[in-house]
């Protein structure tokens, strides 16, 4: 028998390793990265996650941390209330692009401007995944959705919003970065950015945000294995990866 | 028994302060009181009204009273409508400098509040003169309580005015007492 | 030790909330609830609490959700318009069984339906309390926090411009209720236990999907609340031929008019629901059994009258003697807040 080196281990903060999301979905990859970090940093006992409403709303029941479920768009305000009364807690929000940038844009802007000391994580798949593939405020020009048949058109549907750059402009934000989970190196970077955002919070420095581009093959109308290429081709040019503010 | 007192005048005459001081003095004297002020947005010149109800038990009357025991009129503009609320035998205190006191046979206690305040070099203090006269005449609360409540009611940056106000309250009280003596003689 | 002070109803209510252990408040200015925000912004930091001048009512209720979800006694106040914006959160806070105290300093009494039926979605209920004086605002604020925790259900206090702005002598009771019991449902960080989810969408246990059970638990208590938490003030019901029903601060005008009617020899009784939900249905029904008629005074187009009619069940006629009433300000202090007017209406109904 050959000697096997252990190169991968699932975090025990995931109570179940199978998920109910679509094959090829990027959100479970992002979630696992977050939970691994929380485990490694020894934050589980002080973690309060505030979850938004989207496909990722399936996650709280399999995450072995305390989760406060918020309404669609409202997580930044709820997290504000949590962090203000529990300043020692490690607080992060988990929202989608529809949740944060469409429904709740005002909430995240104000929370960032106030410099609330929690970490906002947004899974940007440029679509309302959960409702079945409709245009959000981050749907890119030309992207086909059920409400932009024929592609998002500047004249008819307006322009996408770069949330990370918007947040970075505000004085209360201390760390802002954008990552993607469509390649192994991308996941590694996402991990690094999340780590730095968490540290920003732990050091009491202000608001931190990590935007993570995630695959949604189902609502991009491509086969699961085409998700990463679609993301690289359509999203990365509009949403460049990297640290935007630190 | 509940005693309802309605203060009426215009913004800038200190109507709200008079009422507040009286209500606070009543509470400090161990009695129950209710206070409700209505005034327009204008700080100066608009109508201003405030109601105080004093009693020995929790106040039953609503803050917009159907009838009152006394009216304190610093200015005539809103007085005609109010007079209908004055109970038979009720007392009208009138700032005779500005209010015509010849009011169809009602008992009027005239107090030249604005003139006395002017004589003291403090025209803004007419309300304090009137309040001094009111408590001296009605004895609803002791004057010392009113002085103490007035001192407590002034914001910190106005404590300088407290002594001046105390003098004005005394001036009004003294005016009533001399008038009463004159009447008795 | 109890303390007494001359205070506006809004400040008295806010002070009472702080004494009841409220440590988080969020609000957005709107007349006539702004005074509570102003008071809390000074008072809460003195006791180590937090007051947030939120950027919108929707954000304010989100913040209160977060603080209350951590088990901290939390309050929010607004006026009808702002309360309307909070309805989605109200409905789901009840489903998540997160206790909060919400104050509506209403303009007039137009928000009775909003408070008792809820403007939000689903099967939820708020316990609704309506004080008629500054002292009752103090007492009901204490009760509200107690009931919210005991039942794990939001409680609303309905006030109005007059309650907010009328100063009265109030006494703060020493300790009205026992310390709140432990809150194992609150999110605290999963220290020494498995994580929990505090959610309006499903159960707290991980890996469970029993949504029906979770929503069932949030609503099953309604019957018990009805049985235990119905409150009303009554007067002169023994021989009443006409029963006047009125609530909140305007109810005080009606009570005074009833007193004057009695002085004139009319056999008029009085019911003032203190809990609007649960509505004191039995009290009204019993009073109506002995009377010829019921008259409802409320400052709206006719809302509580439906609850009165449900209680009376057609046995005697129910008359509306209130109505929409405003002055130029639109804050609900209108010409119907007039004891003589109410007395006239009582006399007219009595003579009919
Ligand atoms: C107030 C409100 N409006 C609409 C919805 C319906 N809704 C549920 S999930 C969702 C879209 C979520 O999109 P996003 O946040 O991008 O997450 P994704 O599903 O793409 O992961 C919407 C619109 C809702 N739950 N609440
Ligand atoms: S719809 Fe999109 S975002 Fe939702 S689970 Fe499927 S792939 Fe993921
Ligand atoms: Mg999305």
mmCIF file of C-alpha atoms in Angstrom, chain C:
data_model
loop_
_atom_site.group_PDB
_atom_site.id
_atom_site.type_symbol
_atom_site.label_atom_id
_atom_site.label_comp_id
_atom_site.label_asym_id
_atom_site.label_seq_id
_atom_site.Cartn_x
_atom_site.Cartn_y
_atom_site.Cartn_z
ATOM 1 C CA UNK C 1 -37.144 53.077 45.875
ATOM 2 C CA UNK C 2 -39.712 54.784 43.712
ATOM 3 C CA UNK C 3 -39.159 58.239 42.293
ATOM 4 C CA UNK C 4 -41.538 60.929 41.123
ATOM 5 C CA UNK C 5 -41.075 63.566 38.447
ATOM 6 C CA UNK C 6 -43.005 65.869 36.143
ATOM 7 C CA UNK C 7 -42.311 64.484 32.683
ATOM 8 C CA UNK C 8 -43.690 64.427 29.166
ATOM 9 C CA UNK C 9 -45.295 61.100 28.306
ATOM 10 C CA UNK C 10 -42.649 60.297 25.690
ATOM 11 C CA UNK C 11 -39.748 60.934 28.051
ATOM 12 C CA UNK C 12 -41.509 59.117 30.876
ATOM 13 C CA UNK C 13 -42.056 56.089 28.663
ATOM 14 C CA UNK C 14 -38.447 56.133 27.490
ATOM 15 C CA UNK C 15 -37.130 56.451 31.044
ATOM 16 C CA UNK C 16 -39.333 53.599 32.125
ATOM 17 C CA UNK C 17 -37.984 51.485 29.264
ATOM 18 C CA UNK C 18 -34.422 52.159 30.392
ATOM 19 C CA UNK C 19 -35.379 51.192 33.950
ATOM 20 C CA UNK C 20 -36.950 48.033 32.553
ATOM 21 C CA UNK C 21 -33.537 47.111 31.168
ATOM 22 C CA UNK C 22 -33.812 48.430 27.625
ATOM 23 C CA UNK C 23 -30.239 48.843 26.385
ATOM 24 C CA UNK C 24 -30.690 49.301 22.655
ATOM 25 C CA UNK C 25 -32.807 51.767 20.747
ATOM 26 C CA UNK C 26 -32.877 52.728 17.087
ATOM 27 C CA UNK C 27 -35.083 55.355 15.497
ATOM 28 C CA UNK C 28 -35.567 57.833 12.697
ATOM 29 C CA UNK C 29 -37.065 61.242 13.496
ATOM 30 C CA UNK C 30 -40.786 61.760 12.956
ATOM 31 C CA UNK C 31 -43.306 63.797 14.957
ATOM 32 C CA UNK C 32 -44.525 62.938 17.549
ATOM 33 C CA UNK C 33 -42.140 60.092 18.328
ATOM 34 C CA UNK C 34 -38.911 62.073 17.948
ATOM 35 C CA UNK C 35 -38.804 62.937 21.643
ATOM 36 C CA UNK C 36 -38.166 59.297 22.486
ATOM 37 C CA UNK C 37 -35.192 59.207 20.113
ATOM 38 C CA UNK C 38 -33.829 62.421 21.633
ATOM 39 C CA UNK C 39 -34.261 61.098 25.146
ATOM 40 C CA UNK C 40 -32.655 57.765 24.376
ATOM 41 C CA UNK C 41 -29.697 59.371 22.606
ATOM 42 C CA UNK C 42 -28.801 61.053 25.904
ATOM 43 C CA UNK C 43 -29.958 58.441 28.381
ATOM 44 C CA UNK C 44 -28.851 55.099 26.934
ATOM 45 C CA UNK C 45 -25.117 55.916 26.815
ATOM 46 C CA UNK C 46 -25.344 56.834 30.527
ATOM 47 C CA UNK C 47 -26.269 53.245 31.345
ATOM 48 C CA UNK C 48 -23.922 51.593 28.862
ATOM 49 C CA UNK C 49 -26.594 51.178 26.202
ATOM 50 C CA UNK C 50 -26.689 52.149 22.548
ATOM 51 C CA UNK C 51 -28.976 54.538 20.683
ATOM 52 C CA UNK C 52 -28.780 54.581 16.899
ATOM 53 C CA UNK C 53 -30.034 57.521 14.821
ATOM 54 C CA UNK C 54 -30.689 55.182 11.902
ATOM 55 C CA UNK C 55 -30.760 56.263 8.247
ATOM 56 C CA UNK C 56 -34.277 54.913 7.695
ATOM 57 C CA UNK C 57 -37.016 53.131 9.604
ATOM 58 C CA UNK C 58 -36.213 49.950 7.705
ATOM 59 C CA UNK C 59 -32.635 50.092 8.903
ATOM 60 C CA UNK C 60 -33.744 51.020 12.419
ATOM 61 C CA UNK C 61 -35.884 47.923 12.788
ATOM 62 C CA UNK C 62 -33.060 45.821 11.324
ATOM 63 C CA UNK C 63 -30.709 47.121 14.007
ATOM 64 C CA UNK C 64 -33.259 46.419 16.713
ATOM 65 C CA UNK C 65 -33.645 42.922 15.267
ATOM 66 C CA UNK C 66 -29.897 42.349 15.604
ATOM 67 C CA UNK C 67 -29.687 43.600 19.183
ATOM 68 C CA UNK C 68 -32.842 41.799 20.314
ATOM 69 C CA UNK C 69 -31.648 38.620 18.596
ATOM 70 C CA UNK C 70 -28.640 38.754 20.926
ATOM 71 C CA UNK C 71 -31.037 38.761 23.875
ATOM 72 C CA UNK C 72 -30.722 42.474 24.694
ATOM 73 C CA UNK C 73 -33.934 44.290 25.586
ATOM 74 C CA UNK C 74 -34.477 46.618 22.645
ATOM 75 C CA UNK C 75 -37.008 49.233 21.614
ATOM 76 C CA UNK C 76 -38.008 51.172 18.537
ATOM 77 C CA UNK C 77 -40.467 54.031 18.147
ATOM 78 C CA UNK C 78 -42.017 55.824 15.225
ATOM 79 C CA UNK C 79 -45.307 57.140 13.898
ATOM 80 C CA UNK C 80 -47.728 55.429 11.488
ATOM 81 C CA UNK C 81 -45.716 56.227 8.363
ATOM 82 C CA UNK C 82 -42.476 54.889 9.783
ATOM 83 C CA UNK C 83 -44.247 51.933 11.361
ATOM 84 C CA UNK C 84 -45.628 51.108 7.902
ATOM 85 C CA UNK C 85 -42.073 50.800 6.607
ATOM 86 C CA UNK C 86 -41.249 48.279 9.342
ATOM 87 C CA UNK C 87 -44.059 45.854 8.664
ATOM 88 C CA UNK C 88 -42.061 43.138 6.899
ATOM 89 C CA UNK C 89 -39.685 42.994 9.832
ATOM 90 C CA UNK C 90 -42.521 43.095 12.371
ATOM 91 C CA UNK C 91 -44.173 40.066 10.807
ATOM 92 C CA UNK C 92 -40.943 38.092 10.693
ATOM 93 C CA UNK C 93 -39.763 39.142 14.159
ATOM 94 C CA UNK C 94 -42.948 37.568 15.474
ATOM 95 C CA UNK C 95 -42.299 34.435 13.419
ATOM 96 C CA UNK C 96 -38.722 34.298 14.704
ATOM 97 C CA UNK C 97 -40.152 34.838 18.230
ATOM 98 C CA UNK C 98 -37.745 37.703 18.898
ATOM 99 C CA UNK C 99 -39.081 39.958 21.657
ATOM 100 C CA UNK C 100 -38.966 43.682 20.953
ATOM 101 C CA UNK C 101 -40.986 46.661 22.152
ATOM 102 C CA UNK C 102 -42.262 48.917 19.377
ATOM 103 C CA UNK C 103 -43.909 52.268 20.091
ATOM 104 C CA UNK C 104 -46.277 53.956 17.664
ATOM 105 C CA UNK C 105 -46.844 57.576 18.610
ATOM 106 C CA UNK C 106 -49.737 57.722 16.205
ATOM 107 C CA UNK C 107 -51.240 60.796 14.571
ATOM 108 C CA UNK C 108 -54.785 60.562 15.854
ATOM 109 C CA UNK C 109 -55.797 56.929 16.194
ATOM 110 C CA UNK C 110 -55.708 55.938 12.549
ATOM 111 C CA UNK C 111 -53.301 53.039 13.103
ATOM 112 C CA UNK C 112 -55.564 50.778 15.176
ATOM 113 C CA UNK C 113 -55.911 48.278 12.343
ATOM 114 C CA UNK C 114 -52.207 48.467 11.572
ATOM 115 C CA UNK C 115 -51.399 47.687 15.197
ATOM 116 C CA UNK C 116 -53.979 45.036 15.956
ATOM 117 C CA UNK C 117 -54.235 43.301 12.584
ATOM 118 C CA UNK C 118 -50.697 43.981 11.498
ATOM 119 C CA UNK C 119 -49.728 45.529 8.193
ATOM 120 C CA UNK C 120 -47.340 42.676 7.555
ATOM 121 C CA UNK C 121 -47.803 39.212 6.128
ATOM 122 C CA UNK C 122 -48.653 35.934 7.769
ATOM 123 C CA UNK C 123 -50.335 34.768 10.956
ATOM 124 C CA UNK C 124 -48.518 36.951 13.432
ATOM 125 C CA UNK C 125 -49.882 39.085 16.257
ATOM 126 C CA UNK C 126 -48.383 41.840 18.358
ATOM 127 C CA UNK C 127 -49.567 42.341 21.902
ATOM 128 C CA UNK C 128 -50.778 45.966 21.786
ATOM 129 C CA UNK C 129 -51.046 48.224 24.847
ATOM 130 C CA UNK C 130 -52.590 51.711 24.835
ATOM 131 C CA UNK C 131 -51.787 54.045 27.753
ATOM 132 C CA UNK C 132 -54.081 56.963 28.629
ATOM 133 C CA UNK C 133 -51.652 58.938 30.788
ATOM 134 C CA UNK C 134 -47.949 59.456 31.325
ATOM 135 C CA UNK C 135 -48.123 57.245 34.420
ATOM 136 C CA UNK C 136 -49.755 54.477 32.454
ATOM 137 C CA UNK C 137 -47.063 54.900 29.784
ATOM 138 C CA UNK C 138 -44.507 54.256 32.519
ATOM 139 C CA UNK C 139 -46.375 51.219 33.827
ATOM 140 C CA UNK C 140 -47.099 49.751 30.412
ATOM 141 C CA UNK C 141 -43.499 50.191 29.250
ATOM 142 C CA UNK C 142 -42.444 47.983 32.167
ATOM 143 C CA UNK C 143 -45.185 45.526 31.355
ATOM 144 C CA UNK C 144 -44.311 45.557 27.649
ATOM 145 C CA UNK C 145 -40.739 44.386 28.187
ATOM 146 C CA UNK C 146 -41.931 41.774 30.628
ATOM 147 C CA UNK C 147 -44.594 40.418 28.288
ATOM 148 C CA UNK C 148 -42.289 40.489 25.267
ATOM 149 C CA UNK C 149 -39.756 38.278 27.050
ATOM 150 C CA UNK C 150 -42.329 36.044 28.749
ATOM 151 C CA UNK C 151 -44.149 35.281 25.523
ATOM 152 C CA UNK C 152 -41.200 35.727 23.165
ATOM 153 C CA UNK C 153 -43.436 37.987 21.105
ATOM 154 C CA UNK C 154 -43.163 41.626 20.062
ATOM 155 C CA UNK C 155 -45.255 44.107 22.039
ATOM 156 C CA UNK C 156 -46.474 47.419 20.702
ATOM 157 C CA UNK C 157 -47.360 50.499 22.733
ATOM 158 C CA UNK C 158 -49.820 52.814 20.985
ATOM 159 C CA UNK C 159 -49.578 56.459 21.939
ATOM 160 C CA UNK C 160 -50.348 59.732 20.223
ATOM 161 C CA UNK C 161 -49.330 63.382 20.076
ATOM 162 C CA UNK C 162 -51.030 64.201 23.374
ATOM 163 C CA UNK C 163 -49.454 61.324 25.244
ATOM 164 C CA UNK C 164 -46.088 62.272 23.818
ATOM 165 C CA UNK C 165 -46.327 65.954 24.691
ATOM 166 C CA UNK C 166 -48.375 66.154 27.868
ATOM 167 C CA UNK C 167 -46.334 66.416 31.046
ATOM 168 C CA UNK C 168 -47.672 64.775 34.164
ATOM 169 C CA UNK C 169 -46.438 63.709 37.534
ATOM 170 C CA UNK C 170 -45.155 60.163 37.186
ATOM 171 C CA UNK C 171 -43.802 57.718 39.695
ATOM 172 C CA UNK C 172 -41.296 55.080 38.693
ATOM 173 C CA UNK C 173 -41.946 51.856 40.557
ATOM 174 C CA UNK C 174 -38.992 50.226 42.300
ATOM 175 C CA UNK C 175 -39.058 46.859 40.519
ATOM 176 C CA UNK C 176 -42.260 46.112 38.734
ATOM 177 C CA UNK C 177 -41.363 42.656 37.450
ATOM 178 C CA UNK C 178 -38.874 39.916 38.220
ATOM 179 C CA UNK C 179 -35.621 39.799 36.261
ATOM 180 C CA UNK C 180 -36.165 38.282 32.829
ATOM 181 C CA UNK C 181 -35.525 34.570 32.615
ATOM 182 C CA UNK C 182 -32.612 33.112 30.643
ATOM 183 C CA UNK C 183 -32.705 33.393 26.844
ATOM 184 C CA UNK C 184 -31.265 30.188 25.419
ATOM 185 C CA UNK C 185 -32.730 31.094 22.033
ATOM 186 C CA UNK C 186 -30.488 34.165 21.631
ATOM 187 C CA UNK C 187 -27.410 34.097 19.396
ATOM 188 C CA UNK C 188 -24.312 34.534 21.526
ATOM 189 C CA UNK C 189 -21.658 32.539 19.706
ATOM 190 C CA UNK C 190 -21.750 28.756 19.975
ATOM 191 C CA UNK C 191 -19.713 28.531 23.156
ATOM 192 C CA UNK C 192 -19.866 25.044 24.645
ATOM 193 C CA UNK C 193 -22.763 24.016 22.475
ATOM 194 C CA UNK C 194 -23.702 23.381 18.884
ATOM 195 C CA UNK C 195 -24.606 26.472 16.838
ATOM 196 C CA UNK C 196 -28.207 27.609 16.586
ATOM 197 C CA UNK C 197 -30.102 29.512 13.935
ATOM 198 C CA UNK C 198 -32.493 32.244 15.042
ATOM 199 C CA UNK C 199 -34.767 32.614 12.064
ATOM 200 C CA UNK C 200 -38.325 33.386 11.017
ATOM 201 C CA UNK C 201 -37.993 30.742 8.329
ATOM 202 C CA UNK C 202 -37.412 27.577 10.286
ATOM 203 C CA UNK C 203 -36.420 25.869 13.522
ATOM 204 C CA UNK C 204 -33.369 26.764 15.625
ATOM 205 C CA UNK C 205 -31.828 23.283 15.496
ATOM 206 C CA UNK C 206 -29.299 22.661 12.770
ATOM 207 C CA UNK C 207 -30.164 20.075 10.111
ATOM 208 C CA UNK C 208 -33.899 20.384 10.804
ATOM 209 C CA UNK C 209 -36.376 21.523 8.185
ATOM 210 C CA UNK C 210 -39.546 21.416 10.229
ATOM 211 C CA UNK C 211 -40.881 24.811 9.170
ATOM 212 C CA UNK C 212 -44.454 24.015 10.145
ATOM 213 C CA UNK C 213 -43.388 23.261 13.700
ATOM 214 C CA UNK C 214 -41.439 26.526 13.929
ATOM 215 C CA UNK C 215 -44.291 28.665 12.623
ATOM 216 C CA UNK C 216 -46.743 26.663 14.708
ATOM 217 C CA UNK C 217 -44.778 27.459 17.854
ATOM 218 C CA UNK C 218 -44.807 31.158 16.952
ATOM 219 C CA UNK C 219 -48.592 31.240 16.723
ATOM 220 C CA UNK C 220 -49.771 28.499 19.105
ATOM 221 C CA UNK C 221 -49.370 30.886 22.035
ATOM 222 C CA UNK C 222 -52.010 33.308 20.722
ATOM 223 C CA UNK C 223 -54.835 31.567 22.573
ATOM 224 C CA UNK C 224 -52.916 31.615 25.845
ATOM 225 C CA UNK C 225 -52.095 35.303 25.381
ATOM 226 C CA UNK C 226 -55.771 36.046 24.814
ATOM 227 C CA UNK C 227 -56.646 34.234 28.024
ATOM 228 C CA UNK C 228 -53.933 35.776 30.182
ATOM 229 C CA UNK C 229 -53.185 39.260 28.907
ATOM 230 C CA UNK C 230 -56.495 40.999 28.319
ATOM 231 C CA UNK C 231 -56.665 44.314 30.134
ATOM 232 C CA UNK C 232 -59.333 47.012 30.397
ATOM 233 C CA UNK C 233 -60.432 49.865 32.626
ATOM 234 C CA UNK C 234 -64.151 50.034 33.380
ATOM 235 C CA UNK C 235 -66.404 52.479 35.192
ATOM 236 C CA UNK C 236 -70.108 52.684 36.097
ATOM 237 C CA UNK C 237 -71.074 49.489 34.289
ATOM 238 C CA UNK C 238 -73.502 48.169 36.944
ATOM 239 C CA UNK C 239 -76.471 50.211 35.839
ATOM 240 C CA UNK C 240 -75.238 51.535 32.495
ATOM 241 C CA UNK C 241 -77.848 51.948 29.778
ATOM 242 C CA UNK C 242 -75.240 53.260 27.373
ATOM 243 C CA UNK C 243 -71.663 51.975 27.323
ATOM 244 C CA UNK C 244 -68.981 54.264 25.901
ATOM 245 C CA UNK C 245 -65.865 52.510 24.588
ATOM 246 C CA UNK C 246 -62.679 54.474 23.888
ATOM 247 C CA UNK C 247 -58.928 53.789 24.045
ATOM 248 C CA UNK C 248 -55.612 55.520 24.570
ATOM 249 C CA UNK C 249 -55.154 59.149 25.486
ATOM 250 C CA UNK C 250 -58.323 60.227 23.639
ATOM 251 C CA UNK C 251 -60.079 57.686 25.869
ATOM 252 C CA UNK C 252 -59.332 60.057 28.698
ATOM 253 C CA UNK C 253 -61.477 62.731 27.032
ATOM 254 C CA UNK C 254 -64.296 60.194 26.720
ATOM 255 C CA UNK C 255 -63.929 59.119 30.350
ATOM 256 C CA UNK C 256 -64.226 62.750 31.440
ATOM 257 C CA UNK C 257 -67.321 63.215 29.280
ATOM 258 C CA UNK C 258 -68.849 60.100 30.843
ATOM 259 C CA UNK C 259 -68.203 61.565 34.274
ATOM 260 C CA UNK C 260 -69.996 64.784 33.289
ATOM 261 C CA UNK C 261 -72.876 62.746 31.828
ATOM 262 C CA UNK C 262 -73.179 60.918 35.157
ATOM 263 C CA UNK C 263 -73.280 64.265 36.956
ATOM 264 C CA UNK C 264 -76.233 65.101 34.731
ATOM 265 C CA UNK C 265 -77.961 61.901 35.794
ATOM 266 C CA UNK C 266 -77.418 59.817 32.665
ATOM 267 C CA UNK C 267 -76.707 56.134 33.246
ATOM 268 C CA UNK C 268 -73.605 55.906 31.131
ATOM 269 C CA UNK C 269 -70.821 53.372 31.615
ATOM 270 C CA UNK C 270 -67.271 53.282 30.313
ATOM 271 C CA UNK C 271 -64.863 50.676 28.964
ATOM 272 C CA UNK C 272 -61.302 51.525 28.003
ATOM 273 C CA UNK C 273 -59.440 48.639 26.410
ATOM 274 C CA UNK C 274 -55.846 48.821 27.671
ATOM 275 C CA UNK C 275 -54.801 45.818 25.628
ATOM 276 C CA UNK C 276 -56.012 46.414 22.061
ATOM 277 C CA UNK C 277 -54.783 42.950 21.205
ATOM 278 C CA UNK C 278 -55.908 40.842 22.864
ATOM 279 C CA UNK C 279 -59.104 42.906 22.747
ATOM 280 C CA UNK C 280 -61.192 42.752 25.949
ATOM 281 C CA UNK C 281 -64.049 41.104 24.142
ATOM 282 C CA UNK C 282 -65.691 39.592 27.233
ATOM 283 C CA UNK C 283 -65.653 42.879 29.124
ATOM 284 C CA UNK C 284 -67.419 44.649 26.266
ATOM 285 C CA UNK C 285 -69.837 41.747 25.721
ATOM 286 C CA UNK C 286 -70.833 41.635 29.389
ATOM 287 C CA UNK C 287 -71.262 45.395 29.569
ATOM 288 C CA UNK C 288 -73.407 45.372 26.428
ATOM 289 C CA UNK C 289 -75.638 42.628 27.796
ATOM 290 C CA UNK C 290 -77.134 45.009 30.333
ATOM 291 C CA UNK C 291 -77.159 48.122 28.135
ATOM 292 C CA UNK C 292 -79.431 49.561 25.472
ATOM 293 C CA UNK C 293 -76.619 50.724 23.236
ATOM 294 C CA UNK C 294 -72.867 51.068 22.855
ATOM 295 C CA UNK C 295 -71.030 54.161 21.601
ATOM 296 C CA UNK C 296 -67.449 54.067 20.342
ATOM 297 C CA UNK C 297 -65.257 57.154 20.478
ATOM 298 C CA UNK C 298 -62.080 56.845 18.398
ATOM 299 C CA UNK C 299 -60.163 59.319 16.245
ATOM 300 C CA UNK C 300 -60.351 57.519 12.920
ATOM 301 C CA UNK C 301 -62.935 56.550 10.322
ATOM 302 C CA UNK C 302 -64.075 53.543 12.359
ATOM 303 C CA UNK C 303 -61.607 50.798 13.268
ATOM 304 C CA UNK C 304 -61.920 49.594 16.872
ATOM 305 C CA UNK C 305 -65.679 49.699 16.354
ATOM 306 C CA UNK C 306 -65.289 46.448 14.400
ATOM 307 C CA UNK C 307 -63.844 44.721 17.448
ATOM 308 C CA UNK C 308 -66.647 46.167 19.571
ATOM 309 C CA UNK C 309 -69.226 44.875 17.105
ATOM 310 C CA UNK C 310 -67.586 41.451 17.155
ATOM 311 C CA UNK C 311 -67.936 41.453 20.933
ATOM 312 C CA UNK C 312 -71.504 42.763 20.975
ATOM 313 C CA UNK C 313 -72.612 40.383 18.221
ATOM 314 C CA UNK C 314 -75.612 42.423 17.185
ATOM 315 C CA UNK C 315 -77.340 42.344 20.569
ATOM 316 C CA UNK C 316 -77.557 46.130 20.817
ATOM 317 C CA UNK C 317 -76.814 48.936 18.358
ATOM 318 C CA UNK C 318 -73.219 50.165 18.239
ATOM 319 C CA UNK C 319 -72.775 53.845 17.354
ATOM 320 C CA UNK C 320 -69.657 55.652 16.175
ATOM 321 C CA UNK C 321 -69.274 58.969 18.018
ATOM 322 C CA UNK C 322 -65.696 59.785 16.985
ATOM 323 C CA UNK C 323 -64.172 60.464 13.612
ATOM 324 C CA UNK C 324 -61.132 61.774 11.786
ATOM 325 C CA UNK C 325 -59.921 64.878 13.589
ATOM 326 C CA UNK C 326 -56.967 67.095 12.739
ATOM 327 C CA UNK C 327 -55.835 70.665 13.064
ATOM 328 C CA UNK C 328 -53.576 72.375 10.520
ATOM 329 C CA UNK C 329 -50.541 70.443 11.762
ATOM 330 C CA UNK C 330 -51.901 67.043 10.799
ATOM 331 C CA UNK C 331 -50.623 65.548 14.048
ATOM 332 C CA UNK C 332 -54.051 64.386 15.160
ATOM 333 C CA UNK C 333 -54.915 67.070 17.693
ATOM 334 C CA UNK C 334 -58.220 68.114 16.165
ATOM 335 C CA UNK C 335 -61.570 69.595 17.150
ATOM 336 C CA UNK C 336 -63.059 66.256 18.276
ATOM 337 C CA UNK C 337 -60.672 66.196 21.221
ATOM 338 C CA UNK C 338 -63.304 68.182 23.024
ATOM 339 C CA UNK C 339 -65.158 66.936 26.082
ATOM 340 C CA UNK C 340 -68.246 69.070 25.327
ATOM 341 C CA UNK C 341 -68.486 67.595 21.856
ATOM 342 C CA UNK C 342 -68.210 64.034 23.166
ATOM 343 C CA UNK C 343 -70.781 64.788 25.866
ATOM 344 C CA UNK C 344 -73.198 66.069 23.230
ATOM 345 C CA UNK C 345 -72.769 62.904 21.199
ATOM 346 C CA UNK C 346 -73.276 60.756 24.292
ATOM 347 C CA UNK C 347 -76.464 62.636 25.117
ATOM 348 C CA UNK C 348 -77.748 62.267 21.571
ATOM 349 C CA UNK C 349 -77.148 58.514 21.493
ATOM 350 C CA UNK C 350 -78.566 58.160 24.989
ATOM 351 C CA UNK C 351 -81.779 59.933 24.009
ATOM 352 C CA UNK C 352 -82.240 57.884 20.834
#
